[in-house]
Amino acid sequence: MPESELSLKSMLIGDQWIAQESGAFDSVNPATGTVNFRISGATQAEIDLAVDTAGRAVRQPAWRDMLPHARAALLRRMADGIDANAEVLARLQMIENGKVWSECKAQVASAAATFRYYAGVCETLCAEVTPPRGNYLSMTRYDPYGVVLAITPWNSPLTMEAQKVAPALAAGNAVILKPSEVTSSPALELGRIALEAGLPPGILNIVTGLGARVGGPLVQHPGVRMVSFTGGTATGRAIAHAAAEKLMPVALELGGKSPHIVFADADQDAAIDAVIGGIFEGSGQSCVAGSRLYVQQSIAQSFIERLAARAGSLRVDLPDAERAQMGPIASFGQRERIEGMVEAARRDGAQVLLGGARPGDERLARGAFYLPTILAGLKPDATVVREEIFGPVLCALTFEDEDDLIAQANDSVYGLASGVWTVDYRRAWRIAQRLEAGSVWINTYKQLSISTPFGGFKQSGIGREKGITGMRLYQQSKGIYFGM
Ligand code: NAD
């Protein structure tokens, strides 16, 4: 469709859909290079309006005094709305970030499940009566912050949005959601679903726009009381600086460079499948991607050869193709970055065991595709070993023994996730204790449960999402004393 015929998608503030051309931008399909939509971009006027609207809505008795079971019922209706609109939501994600259809569908189902989980938490989480030290009754209750800002990335937009919006609403806040400019549409759809479910207007606002122009001013706004951010480490650091000026709490889910470890005694077939899924699913654009492979030296050569052969048969295709296993990179800019990093590694002497190029298939030539890539012969201080690539690029490395492995695996500024393959449960336990990572998977990889807290060590983040902790993130405790 020619750009002039594209209608401008509006943002949601209160119950108003507001079109704003002056900061507008294109949503591009990375599988085809065509423009999907034009999306409104907030100016300072919409930013101020959103914060003011959310601030007024959160103080309304209708929301402030809503009993937990009624709030839970609302969250369940939102979950039902997500299920009822599953095809639309999955398709919007697919045409904006290029994930394969089956994964898009699974992520929509998981977003609905997240709303149901926090409905349960909302209804059952208790305040506490604390032991008195005198003639009084003392208790701790948990208050919302007020206006919470949620900023999300493009790789799994709806998953991240559900993980922030559901607990923040369950906790009694109003939310301003600023989705990534690459994937604004699923968030806008979520806003519509929330209104239809009966969420009071202003309790969930979707403010679209570019990061620096809209995300930055929202973080700095005096009316915003807490920020929950998922994205790159550099952006997280900038947000933490701005939050420090306001002395505002932040939750940061940031990047990773996760080690995936295979001992000589491992079930090698299962490990190969997991290593492939761990790095190539979602074209490697996952914060927990197992991007550093460490194989014990005695099996390294044969293991890596078999791995490369199996990864070479992955089907890279249009995301809605029936048997597609890997779609495109989410944007052309991101593919350029990945290509630049692989070329630099090549110049530094890396061996390219697999991929390292765009696919030759003519049908894919207009999209931002890149082949599954395995690099070897790398020095531990090579940029590709140290920096997050956020693409389908695996660095294959080796280790001698447990001490050597731990030294290499922990030699990273990141600490998000890790995986260990061994049949020796004592060793698995020792390694799990020594790894500096927020998640350790043993004889499995990328298993995630909404009830288990998730987050990063070191520069991979601050705070934990999911589970009960993930709701407490959006509350502040208050001690109340009744004199007796
Ligand atoms: P990004 O940091 O570029 O952008 C994330 C969001 O921040 C976007 O909405 C963007 O518009 C906004 N933003 C950008 N600059 C801003 C600023 N100055 N102030 C406020 N907001 C700003 O990240 P991305 O490229 O969208 O996502 C990829 C990154 O996200 C990777 O590093 C990945 O590891 C990370 N990630 C982490 C997790 C996790 O749970 N730890 C999950 C998914 C992705």
Coordinates of C-alpha atoms and ligand atoms in Angstrom, one line a residue:
M1 CA 0.0 0.0 0.0
P2 CA 1.5 3.4 -0.8
E3 CA 2.4 5.4 2.3
S4 CA -0.1 8.1 1.6
E5 CA -2.9 5.6 1.9
L6 CA -1.8 4.3 5.3
S7 CA -4.1 5.5 8.0
L8 CA -2.4 6.8 11.2
K9 CA -2.8 4.5 14.2
S10 CA -3.9 6.4 17.3
M11 CA -2.6 6.1 20.8
L12 CA -4.8 5.6 23.8
I13 CA -5.1 8.1 26.7
G14 CA -8.0 7.7 29.0
D15 CA -10.8 6.5 26.7
Q16 CA -9.6 8.7 23.8
W17 CA -7.8 7.5 20.8
I18 CA -5.5 10.3 19.8
A19 CA -3.8 10.7 16.4
Q20 CA -0.5 12.7 16.4
E21 CA 1.3 13.0 13.1
S22 CA 4.2 15.2 14.3
G23 CA 6.1 12.4 16.0
A24 CA 4.7 9.6 13.8
F25 CA 6.8 6.8 12.4
D26 CA 6.4 3.6 10.3
S27 CA 5.8 0.1 11.4
V28 CA 7.7 -2.1 8.9
N29 CA 7.2 -5.8 8.1
P30 CA 10.8 -7.2 8.4
A31 CA 9.9 -10.3 6.3
T32 CA 9.0 -8.2 3.3
G33 CA 10.3 -4.7 3.9
T34 CA 6.8 -3.2 3.3
V35 CA 5.2 -0.6 5.6
N36 CA 2.4 -2.1 7.8
F37 CA 1.1 1.1 9.4
R38 CA 1.9 4.6 10.4
I39 CA 1.9 5.0 14.1
S40 CA 1.2 8.2 16.1
G41 CA 4.1 9.6 18.1
A42 CA 3.4 11.5 21.3
T43 CA 4.6 15.1 21.7
Q44 CA 5.1 16.7 25.1
A45 CA 1.3 17.6 25.1
E46 CA 0.3 13.9 24.9
I47 CA 2.9 12.9 27.5
D48 CA 1.6 15.5 29.9
L49 CA -2.0 14.5 29.2
A50 CA -1.3 10.8 29.7
V51 CA 0.4 11.3 33.1
D52 CA -2.3 13.7 34.2
T53 CA -5.1 11.3 33.1
A54 CA -3.4 8.3 34.8
G55 CA -2.8 10.3 38.0
R56 CA -6.5 11.3 38.2
A57 CA -7.7 7.8 37.3
V58 CA -5.7 6.1 40.0
R59 CA -7.1 8.4 42.7
Q60 CA -10.7 7.7 41.7
P61 CA -12.6 5.7 44.4
A62 CA -13.8 3.4 41.6
W63 CA -10.2 2.1 41.2
R64 CA -8.6 3.1 44.5
D65 CA -11.2 1.3 46.6
M66 CA -11.9 -1.6 44.2
L67 CA -11.8 -4.8 46.2
P68 CA -9.2 -7.4 45.2
H69 CA -11.7 -9.9 43.9
A70 CA -13.3 -7.3 41.7
R71 CA -9.9 -6.3 40.4
A72 CA -9.1 -9.9 39.8
A73 CA -12.3 -10.4 37.9
L74 CA -11.3 -7.5 35.6
L75 CA -7.9 -9.1 35.0
R76 CA -9.6 -12.3 34.1
R77 CA -11.9 -10.5 31.6
M78 CA -8.7 -9.0 30.1
A79 CA -7.3 -12.5 29.8
D80 CA -10.5 -13.7 28.1
G81 CA -10.2 -10.7 25.7
I82 CA -6.7 -11.6 24.8
D83 CA -7.8 -15.2 24.1
A84 CA -10.7 -14.0 22.0
N85 CA -8.4 -11.8 19.9
A86 CA -5.5 -14.3 19.8
E87 CA -5.4 -14.4 16.0
V88 CA -5.3 -10.6 15.6
L89 CA -2.6 -10.1 18.3
A90 CA -0.4 -12.9 17.0
R91 CA -0.7 -11.6 13.5
L92 CA 0.2 -8.0 14.6
Q93 CA 3.3 -9.3 16.4
M94 CA 4.3 -11.5 13.4
I95 CA 4.1 -8.7 10.9
E96 CA 6.0 -6.3 13.2
N97 CA 8.8 -8.4 14.5
G98 CA 8.8 -11.4 12.2
K99 CA 8.6 -14.2 14.7
V100 CA 7.2 -17.4 13.3
W101 CA 3.5 -17.9 13.6
S102 CA 3.6 -20.8 16.1
E103 CA 5.7 -18.8 18.5
C104 CA 3.4 -15.7 18.1
K105 CA 0.4 -17.8 19.0
A106 CA 2.2 -19.3 22.0
Q107 CA 3.2 -15.9 23.2
V108 CA -0.4 -14.6 23.1
A109 CA -1.6 -17.6 25.1
S110 CA 1.1 -17.0 27.6
A111 CA 0.1 -13.3 27.9
A112 CA -3.5 -14.4 28.7
A113 CA -2.1 -16.9 31.3
T114 CA -0.1 -14.1 32.9
F115 CA -3.2 -12.0 33.4
R116 CA -5.0 -15.0 35.0
Y117 CA -2.0 -15.7 37.2
Y118 CA -2.0 -12.2 38.6
A119 CA -5.8 -12.3 39.0
G120 CA -5.1 -15.2 41.4
V121 CA -2.3 -13.4 43.2
C122 CA -4.4 -10.2 43.5
E123 CA -7.2 -12.1 45.2
T124 CA -5.1 -14.2 47.5
L125 CA -2.1 -12.1 48.5
C126 CA -2.3 -11.1 52.2
A127 CA -1.2 -8.1 54.2
E128 CA 0.7 -9.1 57.4
V129 CA 0.1 -8.8 61.1
T130 CA 3.6 -8.3 62.5
P131 CA 4.7 -9.3 66.1
P132 CA 4.0 -6.3 68.4
R133 CA 6.7 -5.1 70.9
G134 CA 4.2 -3.3 73.1
N135 CA 0.5 -2.7 73.7
Y136 CA -0.5 -2.2 70.0
L137 CA -1.5 -4.1 67.0
S138 CA 1.0 -3.6 64.1
M139 CA 0.5 -4.6 60.5
T140 CA 2.1 -4.2 57.1
R141 CA 0.0 -3.4 54.1
Y142 CA 1.1 -2.9 50.5
D143 CA 0.1 0.3 48.6
P144 CA 0.4 1.0 44.9
Y145 CA 2.9 3.6 43.7
G146 CA 0.3 5.5 41.7
V147 CA 1.4 6.1 38.1
V148 CA 3.7 3.3 36.8
L149 CA 5.5 3.6 33.5
A150 CA 6.2 0.4 31.6
I151 CA 8.7 0.5 28.7
T152 CA 9.0 -2.6 26.5
P153 CA 11.3 -3.9 23.8
W154 CA 10.4 -5.5 20.4
N155 CA 11.5 -9.1 20.7
S156 CA 8.5 -10.4 22.7
P157 CA 6.3 -7.4 23.1
L158 CA 3.1 -8.9 24.4
T159 CA 4.9 -11.2 26.8
M160 CA 6.8 -8.3 28.3
E161 CA 3.7 -6.1 28.4
A162 CA 1.6 -8.7 30.1
Q163 CA 4.4 -9.3 32.6
K164 CA 4.4 -5.6 33.6
V165 CA 0.8 -4.5 33.1
A166 CA -0.9 -7.4 34.8
P167 CA 0.9 -7.2 38.2
A168 CA 1.0 -3.4 38.1
L169 CA -2.8 -3.3 37.8
A170 CA -3.3 -6.1 40.3
A171 CA -1.3 -4.0 42.7
G172 CA -3.7 -1.1 42.2
N173 CA -1.6 1.2 40.0
A174 CA -2.4 3.1 36.8
V175 CA -0.1 2.2 34.0
I176 CA 1.4 4.2 31.0
L177 CA 2.7 1.6 28.6
K178 CA 5.3 2.9 26.1
P179 CA 5.9 0.0 23.7
S180 CA 8.9 -0.3 21.4
E181 CA 8.5 1.7 18.2
V182 CA 9.2 -1.5 16.2
T183 CA 6.1 -3.3 17.8
S184 CA 3.5 -0.7 18.9
S185 CA 0.5 -2.5 17.5
P186 CA 0.0 -5.4 20.0
A187 CA 0.1 -2.9 22.8
L188 CA -2.5 -0.7 21.2
E189 CA -4.7 -3.8 20.8
L190 CA -4.2 -4.6 24.4
G191 CA -5.4 -1.1 25.3
R192 CA -8.6 -1.7 23.3
I193 CA -9.1 -5.1 25.0
A194 CA -8.7 -3.5 28.4
L195 CA -11.4 -0.9 27.8
E196 CA -13.8 -3.5 26.4
A197 CA -13.1 -5.6 29.6
G198 CA -14.3 -2.7 31.7
L199 CA -11.0 -1.3 33.0
P200 CA -11.8 2.2 34.1
P201 CA -10.5 4.7 31.5
G202 CA -7.1 6.1 32.3
I203 CA -5.9 3.1 34.2
L204 CA -4.1 1.7 31.2
N205 CA -2.8 4.3 28.6
I206 CA -0.8 3.3 25.6
V207 CA 1.6 6.1 24.6
T208 CA 3.5 5.4 21.3
G209 CA 6.7 7.1 20.0
L210 CA 10.4 6.8 19.7
G211 CA 12.5 6.0 22.8
A212 CA 14.5 9.2 23.2
R213 CA 11.6 11.5 22.2
V214 CA 8.8 9.8 24.3
G215 CA 10.3 7.2 26.6
G216 CA 12.9 9.7 28.0
P217 CA 10.5 12.5 28.8
L218 CA 8.0 10.0 30.4
V219 CA 10.7 8.7 32.7
Q220 CA 11.6 12.3 33.7
H221 CA 8.0 13.4 34.3
P222 CA 7.4 14.3 37.9
G223 CA 4.0 12.5 37.9
V224 CA 5.5 9.1 37.1
R225 CA 6.3 7.3 40.4
M226 CA 8.0 4.1 39.2
V227 CA 9.4 2.7 36.0
S228 CA 9.5 -0.9 34.9
F229 CA 11.8 -1.3 31.9
T230 CA 12.9 -4.2 29.6
G231 CA 15.4 -3.5 26.9
G232 CA 19.1 -3.0 26.3
T233 CA 21.6 -2.4 29.0
A234 CA 22.7 1.1 27.7
T235 CA 19.1 2.3 27.7
G236 CA 18.5 0.8 31.2
R237 CA 21.6 2.7 32.5
A238 CA 20.2 6.0 31.0
I239 CA 16.8 5.3 32.6
A240 CA 18.5 4.5 36.0
H241 CA 20.4 7.9 35.8
A242 CA 17.1 9.8 35.1
A243 CA 15.3 7.9 37.9
A244 CA 18.2 8.7 40.3
E245 CA 17.5 12.4 39.8
K246 CA 13.9 11.9 40.9
L247 CA 14.8 9.2 43.5
M248 CA 12.3 7.0 41.8
P249 CA 12.4 3.2 42.0
V250 CA 13.2 1.3 38.8
A251 CA 12.9 -2.3 37.8
L252 CA 15.3 -3.1 34.9
E253 CA 15.3 -6.3 32.8
L254 CA 18.3 -5.9 30.6
G255 CA 20.6 -7.8 28.2
G256 CA 22.4 -11.0 28.4
K257 CA 25.3 -13.2 27.1
S258 CA 24.2 -16.4 28.6
P259 CA 26.5 -19.5 28.8
H260 CA 25.1 -22.8 27.7
I261 CA 27.4 -25.6 29.1
V262 CA 27.8 -29.2 27.9
F263 CA 29.8 -31.7 30.0
A264 CA 31.3 -34.8 28.4
D265 CA 28.8 -37.1 30.2
A266 CA 25.7 -35.2 28.9
D267 CA 22.9 -36.6 26.8
Q268 CA 24.3 -35.1 23.7
D269 CA 21.3 -35.4 21.4
A270 CA 19.1 -33.6 23.9
A271 CA 21.8 -31.0 24.5
I272 CA 22.2 -30.3 20.7
D273 CA 18.5 -29.7 20.4
A274 CA 18.5 -27.4 23.4
V275 CA 21.5 -25.5 22.3
I276 CA 19.9 -25.0 18.9
G277 CA 16.5 -23.9 20.4
G278 CA 18.4 -21.7 23.0
I279 CA 20.1 -19.6 20.4
F280 CA 18.2 -19.8 17.1
E281 CA 14.6 -19.7 18.3
G282 CA 13.3 -16.2 17.6
S283 CA 16.4 -15.7 15.4
G284 CA 18.4 -15.3 18.6
Q285 CA 16.5 -12.2 19.6
S286 CA 15.9 -13.3 23.1
C287 CA 17.4 -11.8 26.3
V288 CA 18.1 -15.4 27.6
A289 CA 19.6 -16.7 24.3
G290 CA 22.3 -19.2 25.1
S291 CA 24.8 -17.3 22.9
R292 CA 28.1 -18.6 24.5
L293 CA 28.4 -22.4 24.1
Y294 CA 31.0 -24.1 26.4
V295 CA 31.7 -27.7 25.5
Q296 CA 34.1 -29.9 27.5
Q297 CA 37.2 -30.4 25.5
S298 CA 37.1 -34.2 25.3
I299 CA 33.9 -34.1 23.2
A300 CA 34.1 -30.6 21.8
Q301 CA 35.0 -31.4 18.2
S302 CA 32.4 -34.1 17.5
F303 CA 29.7 -32.3 19.5
I304 CA 30.2 -29.0 17.6
E305 CA 30.3 -30.8 14.2
R306 CA 27.0 -32.5 14.9
L307 CA 25.5 -29.3 16.2
A308 CA 26.5 -27.4 13.1
A309 CA 25.1 -30.2 10.8
R310 CA 21.7 -30.1 12.7
A311 CA 21.5 -26.3 12.9
G312 CA 22.3 -26.2 9.1
S313 CA 19.0 -28.0 8.4
L314 CA 16.9 -25.3 10.3
R315 CA 14.2 -24.0 8.0
V316 CA 14.6 -20.2 7.6
D317 CA 11.5 -18.9 5.9
L318 CA 8.7 -16.4 5.9
P319 CA 7.2 -16.4 9.4
D320 CA 3.8 -17.6 8.2
A321 CA 5.3 -20.4 6.1
E322 CA 4.0 -23.7 7.3
R323 CA 7.2 -25.3 8.6
A324 CA 9.2 -22.1 9.2
Q325 CA 11.6 -22.5 12.2
M326 CA 13.3 -19.2 11.9
G327 CA 11.9 -15.9 10.6
P328 CA 13.7 -12.7 9.8
I329 CA 15.6 -10.4 12.2
A330 CA 13.0 -7.9 13.6
S331 CA 14.4 -4.9 11.7
F332 CA 16.8 -4.1 8.9
G333 CA 18.9 -2.0 11.3
Q334 CA 19.3 -4.9 13.7
R335 CA 20.4 -7.2 10.8
E336 CA 23.0 -4.6 9.9
R337 CA 24.3 -4.6 13.4
I338 CA 24.6 -8.4 13.5
E339 CA 26.3 -8.4 10.1
G340 CA 28.8 -5.9 11.4
M341 CA 29.6 -7.9 14.4
V342 CA 30.1 -11.2 12.4
E343 CA 32.3 -9.4 9.9
A344 CA 34.5 -7.9 12.7
A345 CA 34.8 -11.4 14.2
R346 CA 35.9 -12.8 10.8
R347 CA 38.5 -10.1 10.5
D348 CA 39.8 -11.0 13.9
G349 CA 40.3 -14.6 12.8
A350 CA 37.0 -16.3 13.8
Q351 CA 36.1 -19.5 11.9
V352 CA 32.6 -19.4 10.5
L353 CA 31.4 -23.0 10.9
L354 CA 27.9 -22.2 9.8
G355 CA 26.0 -19.3 8.2
G356 CA 27.6 -15.9 8.5
A357 CA 25.5 -14.7 5.6
R358 CA 22.0 -13.9 4.3
P359 CA 20.0 -16.8 2.8
G360 CA 20.3 -17.2 -0.9
D361 CA 16.6 -17.9 -1.4
E362 CA 15.1 -15.3 -3.7
R363 CA 11.8 -15.3 -1.9
L364 CA 13.5 -14.0 1.2
A365 CA 15.6 -11.3 -0.5
R366 CA 13.3 -8.4 0.5
G367 CA 13.3 -9.3 4.1
A368 CA 15.8 -8.9 6.9
F369 CA 16.8 -12.5 7.0
Y370 CA 20.1 -13.9 8.3
L371 CA 21.2 -17.5 8.5
P372 CA 21.9 -19.4 11.7
T373 CA 25.6 -18.8 12.4
I374 CA 28.2 -20.6 14.5
L375 CA 31.6 -19.0 15.1
A376 CA 34.6 -20.9 16.6
G377 CA 38.3 -20.2 17.1
L378 CA 37.5 -17.2 19.3
K379 CA 39.6 -15.5 21.9
P380 CA 37.8 -15.0 25.3
D381 CA 38.1 -11.2 24.9
A382 CA 36.7 -11.1 21.3
T383 CA 33.8 -8.6 21.0
V384 CA 31.4 -11.3 19.8
V385 CA 32.1 -13.3 23.0
R386 CA 31.7 -10.4 25.3
E387 CA 28.9 -8.3 23.8
E388 CA 25.3 -9.2 23.3
I389 CA 24.6 -9.7 19.6
F390 CA 20.8 -10.2 19.8
G391 CA 20.8 -12.4 16.7
P392 CA 21.2 -16.0 15.5
V393 CA 24.9 -16.1 16.3
L394 CA 26.4 -18.8 18.5
C395 CA 30.0 -18.5 19.8
A396 CA 31.4 -22.1 20.3
L397 CA 34.0 -22.3 23.1
T398 CA 35.6 -25.1 25.1
F399 CA 36.6 -25.8 28.7
E400 CA 38.8 -28.2 30.6
D401 CA 37.3 -28.7 34.0
E402 CA 34.8 -27.2 36.4
D403 CA 37.1 -24.4 37.6
D404 CA 38.1 -23.4 34.1
L405 CA 34.4 -23.4 33.1
I406 CA 33.2 -21.2 36.0
A407 CA 36.0 -18.7 35.4
Q408 CA 35.0 -18.4 31.7
A409 CA 31.3 -18.5 32.2
N410 CA 31.3 -15.8 34.9
D411 CA 33.7 -13.6 33.0
S412 CA 31.0 -11.4 31.7
V413 CA 29.3 -8.1 32.7
Y414 CA 26.0 -9.9 32.2
G415 CA 24.3 -12.5 34.4
L416 CA 20.8 -13.2 33.1
A417 CA 20.6 -17.0 32.3
S418 CA 22.6 -20.1 31.9
G419 CA 22.2 -23.8 31.0
V420 CA 24.1 -26.9 32.2
W421 CA 24.0 -30.4 30.6
T422 CA 25.4 -33.3 32.7
V423 CA 24.0 -36.5 34.1
D424 CA 25.9 -36.0 37.4
Y425 CA 23.4 -34.3 39.7
R426 CA 26.1 -33.4 42.3
R427 CA 28.1 -31.6 39.6
A428 CA 24.9 -29.9 38.3
W429 CA 24.2 -28.6 41.9
R430 CA 27.8 -27.4 42.4
I431 CA 27.8 -25.5 39.0
A432 CA 24.3 -24.0 39.6
Q433 CA 25.5 -22.6 42.9
R434 CA 28.6 -21.0 41.3
L435 CA 27.1 -19.5 38.2
E436 CA 26.4 -15.8 38.4
A437 CA 23.0 -15.8 36.7
G438 CA 19.4 -15.1 37.5
S439 CA 18.2 -18.4 36.0
V440 CA 20.0 -21.7 35.8
W441 CA 18.6 -24.5 33.6
I442 CA 19.8 -28.0 34.2
N443 CA 19.2 -30.5 31.4
T444 CA 16.7 -28.2 29.9
Y445 CA 16.8 -24.6 28.5
K446 CA 14.5 -21.6 28.2
Q447 CA 11.9 -23.1 30.5
L448 CA 10.0 -20.2 32.0
S449 CA 7.2 -20.2 34.5
I450 CA 5.1 -17.2 35.5
S451 CA 5.3 -18.3 39.1
T452 CA 9.1 -18.2 39.3
P453 CA 10.9 -14.9 39.7
F454 CA 13.0 -13.8 36.8
G455 CA 15.7 -11.2 36.4
G456 CA 19.4 -10.6 36.1
F457 CA 22.6 -10.6 38.1
K458 CA 25.2 -7.9 37.4
Q459 CA 24.4 -5.6 34.4
S460 CA 21.5 -7.8 33.3
G461 CA 19.2 -6.0 35.6
I462 CA 17.8 -4.8 38.9
G463 CA 14.7 -6.4 40.5
R464 CA 12.7 -9.5 39.7
E465 CA 9.5 -9.9 37.6
K466 CA 7.1 -12.8 37.7
G467 CA 5.8 -14.7 40.8
I468 CA 4.7 -12.9 44.0
T469 CA 7.9 -10.9 43.8
G470 CA 6.7 -9.6 40.5
M471 CA 3.6 -8.1 42.1
R472 CA 5.5 -6.7 45.1
L473 CA 7.6 -4.8 42.6
Y474 CA 4.7 -2.5 42.0
Q475 CA 3.9 -1.9 45.7
Q476 CA 5.4 -0.1 48.6
S477 CA 4.9 -1.4 52.1
K478 CA 3.3 0.7 54.9
G479 CA 3.4 -0.1 58.6
I480 CA 0.1 0.7 60.5
Y481 CA -0.1 0.7 64.3
F482 CA -3.4 0.5 66.3
G483 CA -2.8 1.6 70.0
M484 CA -4.5 -0.9 72.3
Ligands
NAD1 P1 16.1 -0.7 23.6 O1 16.8 -0.5 24.9 O2 16.6 -0.1 22.4 O3 14.6 -0.2 23.7 C1 13.7 -0.7 24.7 C2 12.6 0.3 24.9 O4 13.2 1.5 25.5 C3 11.9 0.8 23.6 O5 10.5 0.9 23.9 C4 12.5 2.1 23.3 O6 11.7 3.0 22.6 C5 12.7 2.6 24.7 N1 13.8 3.6 24.8 C6 14.9 3.8 24.1 N2 15.7 4.8 24.5 C7 15.1 5.3 25.6 C8 15.4 6.3 26.5 N3 16.4 7.1 26.4 N4 14.5 6.5 27.6 C9 13.4 5.8 27.7 N5 13.1 4.8 26.9 C10 13.9 4.6 25.8 O7 16.0 -2.3 23.5 P2 15.4 -3.1 22.2 O8 16.4 -3.0 21.1 O9 14.0 -2.7 22.0 O10 15.4 -4.6 22.8 C11 16.5 -5.4 22.8 C12 17.2 -5.4 24.2 O11 16.2 -5.8 25.2 C13 18.2 -6.5 24.3 O12 19.4 -5.9 24.9 C14 17.6 -7.6 25.1 O13 18.5 -8.4 25.8 C15 16.8 -6.8 26.0 N6 15.7 -7.6 26.6 C16 15.8 -8.0 27.9 C17 14.9 -8.8 28.5 C18 14.9 -9.3 29.9 O14 13.9 -9.7 30.5 N7 16.0 -9.2 30.6 C19 13.8 -9.3 27.7 C20 13.7 -8.9 26.4 C21 14.7 -8.1 25.8

